[in-house]
XYZ file of C-alpha atoms in Angstrom:
724
model
C 0.001 -0.009 -0.005
C 1.307 3.459 -0.831
C 0.300 7.070 -1.488
C 0.018 8.529 -4.960
C 0.669 12.310 -4.480
C -0.073 15.276 -6.675
C 1.076 18.923 -6.437
C 0.383 21.886 -8.710
C 3.346 23.470 -10.424
C 2.718 26.821 -8.755
C 1.245 27.215 -5.257
C -2.182 28.940 -5.125
C -1.526 30.502 -1.721
C 1.263 33.122 -1.298
C 2.061 32.202 2.319
C 2.099 28.946 4.304
C -1.130 26.971 4.299
C -2.223 26.395 7.944
C -5.297 24.130 7.578
C -7.419 22.160 5.155
C -10.887 20.580 5.445
C -13.064 18.408 3.189
C -16.745 19.154 2.646
C -17.400 16.247 0.343
C -15.149 13.506 -1.014
C -14.244 15.767 -3.955
C -14.315 19.248 -2.478
C -11.741 20.807 -0.163
C -11.236 24.207 1.475
C -7.819 25.569 2.471
C -6.826 28.517 4.706
C -3.508 30.326 4.605
C -1.506 33.054 6.320
C -2.171 35.116 3.129
C -5.660 35.600 4.685
C -7.390 33.748 1.830
C -9.777 30.758 1.944
C -9.708 28.733 -1.245
C -12.083 26.076 -2.594
C -10.565 23.104 -4.497
C -12.782 20.983 -6.769
C -11.036 17.688 -7.542
C -13.426 16.616 -10.282
C -12.930 19.707 -12.438
C -9.469 20.588 -11.016
C -10.674 24.158 -10.443
C -9.494 26.376 -7.573
C -11.485 29.440 -6.563
C -11.098 32.018 -3.848
C -14.038 31.926 -1.436
C -13.242 34.770 0.952
C -10.462 37.218 1.820
C -10.093 37.442 5.626
C -9.145 40.721 7.395
C -5.393 41.313 7.522
C -5.185 40.870 11.277
C -6.761 37.348 11.199
C -4.450 34.356 10.821
C -6.396 31.069 10.604
C -4.951 28.170 12.631
C -7.569 25.492 12.247
C -10.691 24.750 10.213
C -13.405 22.357 11.233
C -16.344 21.423 9.058
C -19.589 20.516 10.723
C -19.962 16.758 10.112
C -22.512 15.401 7.697
C -25.806 14.441 9.244
C -26.769 10.794 9.233
C -29.299 11.280 6.443
C -26.492 12.065 4.069
C -27.260 15.765 3.573
C -24.201 17.969 3.284
C -23.930 20.822 5.750
C -23.080 24.019 3.930
C -21.366 26.035 6.639
C -17.863 25.870 8.023
C -16.860 26.682 11.567
C -13.382 28.031 11.771
C -11.766 29.013 15.053
C -8.512 30.503 16.155
C -6.486 29.332 19.119
C -4.539 32.075 20.872
C -2.905 32.287 24.271
C -1.727 35.314 26.158
C 0.147 33.510 28.916
C 1.060 29.997 30.003
C 1.489 27.132 27.591
C -0.177 27.464 24.212
C -2.536 24.608 23.289
C -1.308 23.464 19.880
C -3.939 20.723 19.283
C -7.267 19.545 20.555
C -9.285 16.376 19.766
C -12.666 15.091 20.830
C -12.958 11.665 22.464
C -14.941 8.917 20.630
C -18.029 9.384 22.861
C -17.763 13.218 22.803
C -17.563 13.172 26.607
C -13.815 13.807 26.845
C -11.384 16.248 25.240
C -7.749 15.534 24.497
C -5.374 18.523 24.302
C -1.666 19.229 24.312
C 0.235 21.207 26.977
C 3.952 21.459 26.317
C 5.342 17.904 26.480
C 2.162 16.599 28.161
C -0.999 15.057 26.787
C -4.155 15.696 28.848
C -7.507 13.930 28.648
C -10.195 16.025 30.380
C -13.657 14.611 30.852
C -16.516 17.114 30.461
C -18.226 15.956 33.689
C -17.330 18.185 36.623
C -15.006 16.675 39.264
C -14.083 13.766 36.965
C -10.494 12.612 37.056
C -8.171 14.239 34.502
C -5.629 11.885 32.872
C -2.290 13.478 32.152
C 1.059 12.027 31.066
C 4.375 13.030 29.571
C 4.156 11.898 25.936
C 7.216 13.429 24.192
C 10.631 14.848 25.004
C 9.848 17.957 22.962
C 6.827 20.221 22.441
C 3.786 18.286 21.237
C 2.516 19.887 18.015
C -0.394 17.709 16.940
C -2.723 15.069 18.349
C -5.681 13.052 17.057
C -8.131 10.604 18.616
C -9.997 8.033 16.516
C -13.583 7.208 17.320
C -13.501 3.689 15.799
C -10.430 2.143 17.380
C -10.216 4.534 20.447
C -6.477 5.103 19.763
C -4.581 8.397 20.157
C -1.840 9.806 17.900
C 0.687 12.402 18.970
C 3.480 14.212 17.122
C 6.204 16.355 18.569
C 9.308 18.431 18.146
C 11.363 15.429 19.395
C 10.898 14.247 15.781
C 8.762 11.207 16.753
C 5.144 10.153 16.353
C 3.496 7.880 18.861
C 0.329 5.728 19.208
C -1.376 5.479 22.573
C -4.474 3.767 23.913
C -7.089 5.833 25.759
C -5.482 5.011 29.174
C -2.183 6.675 28.135
C -0.307 3.400 27.589
C 2.145 3.560 24.700
C 1.524 1.097 21.841
C 4.053 2.394 19.337
C 6.888 4.954 19.182
C 8.626 5.795 15.888
C 12.323 6.189 15.335
C 13.375 9.887 15.443
C 12.964 11.641 12.005
C 15.206 14.308 10.589
C 12.721 17.117 11.363
C 9.929 17.748 13.846
C 6.650 15.942 13.080
C 4.194 18.772 12.358
C 0.977 16.834 11.644
C -0.787 13.471 12.175
C -4.313 12.406 11.236
C -6.402 9.254 11.450
C -8.338 7.956 8.438
C -12.044 7.728 9.357
C -12.175 3.948 9.763
C -9.165 3.902 12.092
C -7.177 1.422 9.958
C -4.600 3.966 8.688
C -3.055 7.238 9.690
C -0.861 9.813 7.909
C 2.156 11.640 9.319
C 3.506 14.960 7.940
C 6.900 16.560 8.419
C 9.334 18.724 6.416
C 9.277 17.423 2.813
C 7.822 14.170 4.241
C 4.457 12.392 4.058
C 4.166 8.947 5.592
C 1.283 6.409 5.488
C 1.055 4.119 8.483
C -0.990 1.183 9.805
C -2.979 1.733 13.017
C -0.398 -0.347 14.947
C 2.295 2.207 13.985
C 4.431 0.555 11.284
C 4.886 2.441 8.006
C 3.392 1.379 4.681
C 4.969 4.057 2.556
C 7.113 7.187 2.666
C 6.836 10.055 0.140
C 9.258 12.950 -0.105
C 7.298 15.721 -1.848
C 8.586 19.281 -2.197
C 6.133 20.811 0.246
C 8.057 22.422 3.128
C 6.527 21.356 6.445
C 3.063 19.791 6.249
C 1.155 21.658 8.982
C -2.196 19.971 8.698
C -3.530 16.687 7.195
C -7.236 16.055 6.509
C -8.625 12.728 5.229
C -11.666 12.694 2.916
C -14.880 11.305 4.287
C -14.475 7.950 2.465
C -10.879 7.508 3.647
C -9.432 7.021 0.150
C -7.523 10.300 -0.115
C -5.959 13.002 2.021
C -4.913 16.603 1.664
C -1.983 18.357 3.330
C -1.482 22.022 4.141
C 2.093 22.842 3.120
C 4.501 25.447 4.394
C 5.387 26.649 0.904
C 1.813 27.636 -0.038
C 0.988 24.352 -1.788
C -1.878 21.983 -0.984
C -0.751 18.373 -1.509
C -3.299 15.698 -2.441
C -2.618 11.999 -2.023
C -4.794 8.945 -2.587
C -4.173 5.442 -1.261
C -3.289 2.835 -3.919
C -1.832 -0.694 -4.055
C -3.986 -2.041 -1.229
C -3.844 -5.844 -1.270
C -6.333 -8.574 -0.491
C -5.442 -12.300 -0.339
C -7.518 -15.398 -0.130
C -6.290 -18.921 -0.893
C -4.680 -18.764 -4.379
C -5.897 -15.237 -5.270
C -4.073 -11.970 -4.721
C -5.875 -8.747 -5.597
C -4.203 -5.275 -5.785
C -5.799 -1.892 -6.264
C -3.415 -0.536 -8.914
C -5.292 2.696 -9.675
C -8.243 4.437 -7.998
C -10.716 2.668 -10.274
C -8.759 -0.475 -11.324
C -7.978 -3.742 -9.592
C -5.611 -6.478 -10.695
C -6.434 -10.085 -9.887
C -3.538 -12.567 -9.791
C -4.122 -16.305 -9.568
C -0.875 -17.646 -8.194
C -1.542 -21.240 -9.290
C -1.659 -20.605 -13.041
C -0.306 -17.024 -13.097
C -3.485 -15.773 -14.784
C -4.054 -11.974 -14.451
C -7.402 -10.244 -14.742
C -8.062 -6.492 -14.654
C -11.286 -5.226 -12.999
C -12.408 -1.719 -14.057
C -14.876 0.329 -12.040
C -16.868 3.419 -12.923
C -16.125 5.286 -9.693
C -13.215 5.101 -7.263
C -12.970 2.055 -4.986
C -13.692 2.826 -1.357
C -13.722 -0.570 0.378
C -13.226 -4.164 -0.658
C -13.291 -7.651 0.921
C -12.154 -11.043 -0.396
C -13.347 -14.195 1.347
C -15.505 -17.357 0.855
C -14.991 -17.368 -2.917
C -16.299 -13.841 -3.464
C -14.849 -10.349 -3.922
C -17.125 -7.546 -2.682
C -16.148 -4.050 -3.766
C -17.933 -0.840 -2.825
C -17.377 2.361 -4.843
C -18.795 5.781 -4.049
C -22.159 4.862 -5.673
C -22.330 1.095 -6.266
C -21.445 -2.309 -4.905
C -19.855 -5.003 -7.078
C -19.942 -8.686 -6.200
C -17.490 -10.978 -8.087
C -17.215 -14.736 -7.859
C -13.639 -16.060 -7.913
C -14.802 -18.587 -10.531
C -15.754 -15.771 -12.993
C -14.215 -12.282 -12.941
C -15.989 -11.062 -16.084
C -19.626 -10.711 -14.942
C -19.969 -9.036 -11.530
C -23.316 -8.476 -9.925
C -23.794 -4.706 -9.476
C -26.328 -2.821 -7.328
C -26.637 0.810 -6.225
C -25.870 1.919 -2.724
C -28.272 4.007 -0.695
C -25.635 5.815 1.267
C -22.390 6.765 -0.419
C -19.617 5.799 1.970
C -19.302 2.161 3.078
C -17.098 1.987 6.155
C -16.981 -1.809 6.615
C -17.590 -4.990 4.627
C -17.843 -8.322 6.436
C -18.315 -11.686 4.677
C -19.822 -15.021 5.673
C -20.196 -18.120 3.505
C -23.757 -17.295 2.391
C -24.000 -13.490 2.620
C -22.171 -10.271 3.417
C -22.687 -7.174 5.562
C -22.255 -3.547 4.436
C -21.917 -0.870 7.159
C -22.360 2.795 6.255
C -23.431 6.008 7.964
C -27.109 5.008 7.662
C -27.165 1.484 9.043
C -26.283 -2.197 8.717
C -27.362 -3.953 5.502
C -27.118 -7.715 4.970
C -26.995 -8.835 1.315
C -26.892 -12.201 -0.384
C -24.186 -12.801 -2.960
C -26.940 -12.457 -5.571
C -27.374 -8.828 -4.473
C -30.699 -9.261 -2.682
C -31.146 -7.239 0.541
C -31.797 -9.824 3.260
C -32.216 -7.690 6.390
C -31.248 -4.426 8.031
C -30.856 -4.976 11.806
C -31.296 -2.068 14.193
C -30.898 -1.539 17.903
C -31.453 1.440 20.252
C -28.718 4.070 20.091
C -27.000 2.415 17.089
C -23.913 4.245 15.800
C -22.674 2.587 12.666
C -19.875 5.073 12.032
C -17.751 3.594 14.831
C -18.111 -0.098 14.009
C -15.135 -2.142 12.873
C -14.122 -5.778 12.326
C -13.444 -6.246 16.055
C -16.892 -5.007 17.172
C -19.090 -6.700 14.532
C -19.134 -10.357 13.643
C -21.100 -12.283 11.021
C -21.892 -15.963 10.480
C -24.356 -17.781 8.187
C -27.269 -17.363 10.532
C -26.236 -14.767 13.174
C -24.975 -11.209 13.393
C -23.357 -9.890 16.591
C -22.705 -6.194 17.299
C -20.952 -4.728 20.330
C -22.785 -1.767 21.808
C -20.841 1.510 22.121
C -23.103 3.112 24.715
C -22.700 0.204 27.074
C -19.549 -1.761 26.183
C -20.560 -4.758 28.311
C -23.377 -5.560 25.929
C -23.451 -7.518 22.649
C -26.590 -7.403 20.479
C -27.236 -10.646 18.661
C -29.533 -10.797 15.625
C -30.899 -13.477 13.322
C -29.252 -12.819 10.006
C -32.234 -13.666 7.820
C -34.896 -11.602 9.619
C -32.726 -8.857 11.212
C -34.643 -9.466 14.524
C -32.976 -9.893 17.886
C -32.239 -13.577 18.613
C -34.217 -15.612 21.101
C -35.916 -13.584 23.855
C -34.559 -10.283 22.371
C -32.285 -9.593 25.333
C -28.668 -8.754 24.473
C -25.749 -10.748 25.852
C -24.338 -8.941 28.879
C -20.883 -9.479 30.419
C -19.554 -8.214 33.766
C -16.777 -6.016 32.244
C -16.331 -4.076 29.018
C -15.805 -6.128 25.863
C -13.005 -5.388 23.443
C -13.360 -7.873 20.559
C -16.044 -10.332 19.434
C -16.088 -13.204 16.950
C -18.766 -15.764 15.915
C -17.911 -19.301 14.867
C -18.701 -20.055 11.236
C -19.805 -23.704 11.010
C -22.255 -26.173 12.517
C -25.903 -25.922 13.541
C -27.611 -22.633 14.357
C -28.602 -23.993 17.786
C -24.919 -24.591 18.576
C -23.631 -21.225 17.400
C -20.911 -19.930 19.748
C -19.484 -16.457 20.224
C -15.981 -15.841 21.600
C -15.049 -12.452 23.036
C -12.128 -10.724 24.719
C -12.897 -8.335 27.576
C -10.970 -5.348 28.898
C -8.861 -7.588 31.201
C -7.798 -9.544 28.059
C -9.660 -12.663 29.241
C -11.168 -14.888 26.522
C -14.718 -16.128 27.062
C -17.016 -18.357 25.024
C -20.800 -18.686 25.205
C -23.712 -19.989 23.203
C -25.706 -17.304 21.367
C -28.954 -19.316 21.758
C -30.537 -19.159 25.165
C -33.366 -21.355 26.386
C -34.917 -18.998 28.848
C -32.056 -19.607 31.274
C -29.098 -17.518 32.339
C -26.337 -17.484 29.772
C -23.409 -19.759 30.691
C -20.323 -17.676 29.858
C -17.122 -19.713 30.277
C -13.559 -18.375 30.477
C -11.128 -20.316 28.252
C -8.073 -18.091 28.075
C -6.175 -15.208 29.789
C -4.085 -12.325 28.441
C -5.413 -12.901 24.906
C -4.213 -10.282 22.374
C -6.058 -11.377 19.318
C -8.330 -14.225 18.097
C -9.851 -15.742 14.974
C -12.202 -18.609 14.066
C -11.387 -20.962 11.247
C -13.420 -20.555 8.062
C -14.265 -24.216 7.533
C -14.530 -25.753 10.997
C -15.188 -24.488 14.535
C -11.488 -24.266 15.558
C -10.408 -21.085 17.433
C -6.925 -19.660 17.544
C -5.466 -16.845 19.594
C -2.280 -15.405 21.027
C -2.351 -15.460 24.802
C 0.525 -13.933 26.709
C 3.656 -15.591 25.272
C 1.890 -18.570 23.694
C 0.131 -19.068 20.369
C -2.860 -21.300 21.203
C -5.317 -23.271 19.089
C -8.523 -24.501 20.690
C -9.331 -27.497 18.471
C -12.771 -28.002 20.001
C -13.739 -25.007 22.232
C -17.152 -26.633 22.912
C -15.294 -29.031 25.249
C -15.925 -26.557 28.109
C -19.626 -27.393 27.910
C -19.052 -31.138 27.690
C -16.130 -31.989 29.955
C -14.144 -29.077 31.339
C -11.295 -31.250 32.547
C -10.588 -32.255 28.939
C -10.066 -28.709 27.624
C -6.250 -28.569 28.246
C -5.874 -31.818 26.273
C -7.655 -30.398 23.268
C -5.260 -27.458 22.847
C -2.228 -26.887 20.651
C 0.313 -24.483 22.079
C 3.428 -22.971 20.612
C 5.881 -20.328 21.811
C 4.812 -16.897 20.455
C 8.013 -14.935 21.160
C 8.856 -14.874 17.471
C 5.753 -12.732 16.783
C 7.146 -9.848 18.884
C 4.914 -7.362 20.723
C 1.236 -6.785 19.802
C 0.841 -9.251 16.876
C -2.532 -9.491 15.120
C -4.099 -12.601 13.514
C -5.075 -11.560 9.946
C -6.579 -14.819 8.555
C -7.323 -18.376 9.612
C -8.115 -20.158 6.355
C -7.953 -23.978 6.085
C -5.018 -25.017 8.235
C -2.995 -21.874 7.616
C -2.908 -18.922 9.985
C -1.490 -15.519 8.946
C -0.150 -13.243 11.694
C 1.007 -9.678 11.271
C 3.841 -8.654 13.542
C 4.181 -5.159 15.070
C 6.710 -4.224 12.333
C 4.197 -5.041 9.580
C 5.787 -8.317 8.391
C 3.524 -11.325 7.854
C 4.182 -14.747 9.320
C 2.422 -17.844 7.985
C 1.854 -20.798 10.363
C 0.514 -24.225 9.489
C -1.405 -26.310 11.975
C -2.259 -30.014 11.775
C -4.941 -30.789 9.149
C -6.304 -33.719 11.221
C -8.542 -31.839 13.695
C -10.428 -30.144 10.798
C -10.935 -33.610 9.130
C -12.217 -34.888 12.494
C -14.725 -32.012 12.676
C -15.896 -32.931 9.171
C -16.471 -36.584 10.081
C -18.282 -35.762 13.264
C -20.623 -33.196 11.585
C -21.530 -35.997 9.072
C -21.904 -38.505 11.989
C -19.161 -40.719 10.525
C -18.032 -42.024 13.941
C -16.196 -45.100 12.656
C -14.176 -42.960 10.291
C -13.402 -40.545 13.156
C -12.090 -43.428 15.332
C -10.082 -44.711 12.375
C -8.542 -41.296 11.826
C -7.450 -41.078 15.484
C -5.909 -44.513 15.269
C -4.096 -43.516 12.064
C -2.678 -40.382 13.787
C -1.482 -42.589 16.677
C 0.069 -45.026 14.234
C 2.043 -42.250 12.509
C 3.773 -41.689 15.887
C 2.956 -38.002 16.051
C 2.609 -36.439 19.536
C -0.892 -35.216 18.791
C -2.830 -38.478 19.107
C -3.800 -37.572 22.706
C -5.182 -34.254 21.473
C -7.206 -35.998 18.742
C -8.627 -38.579 21.123
C -9.556 -35.863 23.635
C -11.332 -33.892 20.878
C -13.180 -37.005 19.707
C -14.223 -37.867 23.326
C -15.723 -34.383 23.790
C -17.383 -34.425 20.301
C -18.903 -37.858 21.014
C -20.326 -36.863 24.360
C -21.744 -33.603 22.840
C -23.450 -35.721 20.147
C -24.609 -38.385 22.692
C -22.549 -41.154 20.972
C -21.365 -42.943 24.124
C -19.898 -45.959 22.380
C -17.317 -43.692 20.534
C -16.848 -41.656 23.752
C -15.924 -44.872 25.628
C -13.231 -45.763 23.016
C -11.819 -42.217 23.072
C -11.707 -41.879 26.879
C -10.091 -45.307 27.161
C -7.381 -44.147 24.673
C -6.429 -41.169 26.873
C -6.524 -43.229 30.092
C -9.641 -41.612 31.660
C -10.744 -44.878 33.265
C -13.208 -43.372 35.774
C -15.108 -41.808 32.859
C -15.111 -45.097 30.928
C -16.607 -46.744 33.966
C -19.343 -44.085 34.274
C -20.167 -44.405 30.594
C -20.529 -48.170 31.084
C -22.894 -47.594 33.982
C -25.009 -45.291 31.756
C -25.390 -48.111 29.205
C -26.959 -50.341 31.904
C -29.698 -47.860 32.774
C -33.168 -49.171 31.977
C -34.780 -46.277 30.050
C -33.667 -43.895 27.302
C -34.683 -40.881 29.453
C -32.423 -42.029 32.340
C -29.548 -42.545 29.930
C -30.034 -39.091 28.441
C -30.226 -37.543 31.916
C -26.976 -39.191 33.001
C -25.227 -38.022 29.860
C -26.300 -34.491 30.786
C -24.977 -35.142 34.303
C -21.704 -36.269 32.791
C -21.397 -32.830 31.175
C -22.258 -31.101 34.459
C -25.774 -30.037 33.335
C -27.618 -31.044 36.530
C -30.620 -28.741 36.069
C -31.335 -30.066 32.547
C -30.910 -33.678 33.721
C -33.458 -33.174 36.535
C -35.959 -31.409 34.236
C -35.693 -34.245 31.711
C -36.396 -36.904 34.381
C -39.336 -34.973 35.805
C -40.810 -34.445 32.283
C -40.585 -38.205 31.720
C -42.379 -38.841 35.067
C -39.305 -40.486 36.617
C -39.716 -38.778 39.997
C -37.634 -41.189 42.029
C -34.768 -40.994 39.567
C -34.791 -37.195 39.787
C -34.758 -37.356 43.582
C -31.936 -39.940 43.526
C -29.815 -37.706 41.220
C -30.064 -34.881 43.795
C -29.225 -37.293 46.635
C -26.142 -38.493 44.753
C -25.087 -34.845 44.281
C -25.824 -34.009 47.943
C -28.456 -31.486 46.918
C -30.429 -32.430 49.988
C -32.804 -29.468 50.041
C -33.842 -29.967 46.390
C -34.230 -33.744 46.902
C -36.589 -33.192 49.868
C -38.460 -30.433 47.996
C -39.122 -32.834 45.106
C -40.154 -35.665 47.422
C -42.611 -33.489 49.328
C -43.991 -31.858 46.180
C -44.687 -35.226 44.466
C -45.688 -36.911 47.836
C -43.332 -39.798 47.300
C -40.009 -41.139 48.660
C -39.832 -38.618 51.531
C -38.596 -41.490 53.764
C -35.933 -42.399 51.124
C -34.486 -38.828 51.222
C -34.538 -38.805 55.065
C -32.875 -42.261 55.214
C -30.006 -41.278 52.908
C -29.635 -37.966 54.778
C -29.497 -39.765 58.129
C -26.866 -42.251 56.767
C -24.830 -39.320 55.356
C -24.807 -37.523 58.748
C -23.955 -40.719 60.642
C -20.995 -41.352 58.268
C -19.581 -37.936 59.155
C -20.620 -38.063 62.800
C -22.854 -34.996 62.620
C -26.290 -34.084 63.979
C -29.273 -32.805 61.886
C -29.592 -28.980 62.013
C -31.740 -28.362 58.952
C -35.234 -27.325 60.213
C -37.084 -28.811 57.219
C -35.448 -32.213 57.667
C -36.159 -32.117 61.425
C -39.808 -31.253 60.716
C -40.375 -34.185 58.269
C -38.296 -36.631 60.371
C -40.654 -36.222 63.338
C -42.519 -39.504 63.967
C -41.086 -41.074 60.762
C -39.493 -44.432 61.158
C -36.678 -45.166 58.699
C -37.021 -48.775 57.466
C -34.217 -49.630 54.964
C -35.805 -52.841 53.840
C -38.982 -51.007 52.973
C -37.011 -48.297 51.127
C -34.903 -50.775 49.163
C -38.065 -52.631 48.115
C -39.610 -49.344 46.948
C -36.457 -48.488 44.949
C -36.380 -51.870 43.275
C -40.050 -51.462 42.402
C -39.360 -48.060 40.812
C -36.522 -49.528 38.668
C -38.675 -52.454 37.605
C -41.491 -50.041 36.704
C -39.078 -48.010 34.606
C -37.802 -51.135 32.867
C -41.334 -52.186 32.029
C -42.121 -48.755 30.666
C -39.051 -48.749 28.501
C -39.873 -52.217 27.167
C -43.454 -51.212 26.389
C -42.482 -48.171 24.254
C -39.276 -49.001 22.370
C -40.368 -46.924 19.346
C -41.046 -43.731 21.244
C -38.102 -41.344 21.052
C -37.623 -38.700 23.681
C -37.447 -35.234 22.117
C -34.929 -33.416 24.223
C -33.647 -29.887 24.084
C -30.213 -29.718 25.578
C -28.380 -26.467 26.169
C -24.760 -26.889 25.246
């Protein structure tokens, strides 16, 4: 990626240009110390003088009132002058993302001042020289600063440094974020630099401009203008952006032209567009390109006949793809389209601000869309993709701390859709997006996680946690058998990725990671877990067992991981015969024994309930038994788990086996040499004689009754809804 710059032969202003501001994507205003405000039209290449300011007014900054959501252009500019009679001059001011804080410079210090009275002011020394310019992006919440110490730096909103550049030859006089927060530009004497949000530099231009005092990005983020010290206004647009997917590499070679390179057969195609390209995305066999007026959808099988439709709002800020459809985000809303160009849905939620959404705060799968709320960062709104309505009971998913990044898994059944998210403490959690009227079960599966990504073809999750690169081959294990989770992981030392690496892609069994210096590292993981996922999703259990035996026979050290994954998958799919083989292979003898005991249970309902118990879902197991009318079995489950109060409650409610509960409770207390203190047990124990022979006879009768019932209705299948 680089900048293509253009300068007029002769400057239009006679003195230094102090500030520039875009009104539309093709119209710019510039102010200069020659007291003139000029208007630049990029379509006609005309420059006209708008106004001559009084001789005693020297403009310092220019701010255009932002476009309203409806897309109407505001016609008035608000320019203001910063002066200071004493103390430290404030060289630069920036609004915070939520417009509730202001960032400003004071000498070598950066200061974040909340607008609420008595709120704590955050202040830190940011540079060794005077700070000349600062900017705060509303999408990624990161801060830029530039100073006379010849460095530019990237900070988070808590004042922690994320990147510090090497010293340049001259002071850095300007920095500015592109609207979507993916890029920023840096200006200095005869220098214009394009950088990634993490700080590393894409390109360096050396135009003849003098110092660049101000940089303004156009609304669509495709071009920028710089106010130059020698009276020029420099224009630059971003070209040579690249997109990669499998064997395709696509480059934006001109503003309206893309080049497609198939690396397998070296075929090259050129894609021409009517208007300039604003955003593009390549994934799942499709290239989606948005220009200023239209959206183009190409299939990687045929580059000649794209599907084209008009856009309602001009500037698309984000494109996300899933296998069956894609999402366009612009200033007006969220729009879900099929690859045939049909609008599927347009989800909405209260207080929705689409201008600050990015790939970390929105996630899309074939049936679900998840959006992190900006007003309350602990909340994730989850929608059905096809209808655009909130999922389930309509309540959003709420976490106890602020959420930083979210990601939906891409494969499997809708009822088993999972969302992984990282919170402010950098802990990684996973939960099911479907709820069944119960409290959401959010489980922590990682700590100090920097970045994460789901695989595109199977539900395998990868992330970088602390100093280790980790792959969760079957994250659903936490809902099936928590103890197995460590055995289903692949871990590798991540020190080679340096500080703050980002996972770019996880396609097939290849992971692409971008280091802090911008270089890409490609990692390959074992192909076997993905094949295992495929077999299990097709219920090919014998093939899955054969695969695990093959991996063991090839003497790789991952056979334990494969068996552990298979064990968890088998329990999740209620295939206990396969689970028994897998658990035996990893030496979990106690679990093999329990699975054998489940096989001997008389009725299908009892077996299902004990499988649920095996996964720790006691509430669901009890509900299933009660629905099937197996009251004694439900009571016995609670006795075995020492849930004495619940066991007594069920016995009293159904007027049966009260003496059984009291007998087991009495035996339990005698074993531990304790006396009864529970008032409810004392109340029911009054005048009740415990007769073990009678109780055992009753229990045997219950089991016989259950056996008879099961024998009488072999064809009836229990329809069970199990929350994973």
